[in-house]
Amino acid sequence: VYHVEHNPPRTAGVDDETGEALIQRDDDQEATVRKRLEVYQNQTRPLVDFYKALSGPQYHCIHGVGSVASITAQIKDALAK
């Protein structure tokens, strides 16, 4: 797996192991990510705020960072409350 800045191939645009041309998926383009963030801010974030205000202490924010086991434990803990 390559990264433009953090793990680039030795030769730009060429796979180090196979020599094949590398491509960047359309959904991995900066413009696509910016559009997704815009949609989130305009459509999803207002729903989060609505349900947070509506349910008060029953709203739980689980950040999807960490191991699957850790995130699963956080979800189970939130559901048990």
Tab-separated table of C-alpha atoms in Angstrom:
chain	number	residue	atom	x	y	z
A	1	VAL	CA	0.000	0.000	0.000
A	2	TYR	CA	1.410	3.334	-1.035
A	3	HIS	CA	0.753	6.864	0.164
A	4	VAL	CA	1.586	9.958	-1.864
A	5	GLU	CA	3.475	11.583	1.029
A	6	HIS	CA	4.105	8.993	3.715
A	7	ASN	CA	4.920	5.841	1.729
A	8	PRO	CA	5.503	6.670	-1.939
A	9	PRO	CA	6.805	4.067	-4.378
A	10	ARG	CA	10.491	4.298	-5.281
A	11	THR	CA	9.517	5.390	-8.799
A	12	ALA	CA	6.475	7.658	-8.977
A	13	GLY	CA	3.468	5.906	-10.479
A	14	VAL	CA	5.089	2.446	-10.593
A	15	ASP	CA	4.567	-0.490	-8.237
A	16	ASP	CA	7.856	-1.378	-6.519
A	17	GLU	CA	7.240	-5.129	-6.705
A	18	THR	CA	5.518	-5.711	-10.040
A	19	GLY	CA	6.530	-2.679	-12.098
A	20	GLU	CA	2.881	-2.130	-13.027
A	21	ALA	CA	1.433	1.348	-13.319
A	22	LEU	CA	-0.258	2.580	-10.146
A	23	ILE	CA	-3.651	4.237	-10.153
A	24	GLN	CA	-5.458	6.322	-7.586
A	25	ARG	CA	-9.098	5.387	-7.151
A	26	ASP	CA	-11.667	8.108	-7.817
A	27	ASP	CA	-12.948	7.794	-4.250
A	28	ASP	CA	-9.435	8.512	-2.961
A	29	GLN	CA	-9.081	11.896	-4.647
A	30	GLU	CA	-8.909	15.078	-2.575
A	31	ALA	CA	-11.980	16.557	-4.299
A	32	THR	CA	-14.028	13.447	-3.475
A	33	VAL	CA	-13.025	13.534	0.178
A	34	ARG	CA	-13.796	17.266	0.390
A	35	LYS	CA	-17.253	16.625	-1.121
A	36	ARG	CA	-17.919	13.840	1.398
A	37	LEU	CA	-16.972	16.150	4.253
A	38	GLU	CA	-19.245	18.857	2.854
A	39	VAL	CA	-22.151	16.407	2.614
A	40	TYR	CA	-21.472	15.256	6.182
A	41	GLN	CA	-21.460	18.830	7.505
A	42	ASN	CA	-24.637	19.769	5.612
A	43	GLN	CA	-26.699	16.593	5.985
A	44	THR	CA	-25.375	14.292	8.701
A	45	ARG	CA	-24.000	16.660	11.335
A	46	PRO	CA	-27.387	18.372	11.814
A	47	LEU	CA	-28.913	14.947	12.540
A	48	VAL	CA	-26.232	14.214	15.119
A	49	ASP	CA	-26.947	17.533	16.810
A	50	PHE	CA	-30.713	16.895	16.669
A	51	TYR	CA	-30.509	13.463	18.273
A	52	LYS	CA	-27.937	14.632	20.785
A	53	ALA	CA	-30.320	17.381	21.961
A	54	LEU	CA	-33.349	15.081	21.843
A	55	SER	CA	-31.957	12.187	23.840
A	56	GLY	CA	-29.561	14.016	26.146
A	57	PRO	CA	-27.650	11.495	28.249
A	58	GLN	CA	-28.729	8.635	25.976
A	59	TYR	CA	-26.582	9.971	23.142
A	60	HIS	CA	-23.165	8.328	23.013
A	61	CYS	CA	-20.378	9.312	20.656
A	62	ILE	CA	-18.062	6.445	19.753
A	63	HIS	CA	-14.983	7.440	17.797
A	64	GLY	CA	-13.991	4.688	15.379
A	65	VAL	CA	-10.337	4.869	16.359
A	66	GLY	CA	-8.568	1.915	17.898
A	67	SER	CA	-8.829	-1.826	17.688
A	68	VAL	CA	-12.054	-3.557	16.728
A	69	ALA	CA	-12.170	-5.096	20.203
A	70	SER	CA	-11.815	-1.688	21.858
A	71	ILE	CA	-14.512	-0.074	19.736
A	72	THR	CA	-16.825	-3.054	20.251
A	73	ALA	CA	-16.343	-2.755	24.021
A	74	GLN	CA	-17.190	0.958	23.883
A	75	ILE	CA	-20.381	0.241	21.939
A	76	LYS	CA	-21.433	-2.534	24.327
A	77	ASP	CA	-20.730	-0.269	27.300
A	78	ALA	CA	-22.822	2.542	25.800
A	79	LEU	CA	-25.713	0.174	25.065
A	80	ALA	CA	-25.637	-1.168	28.622
A	81	LYS	CA	-26.232	2.288	30.102
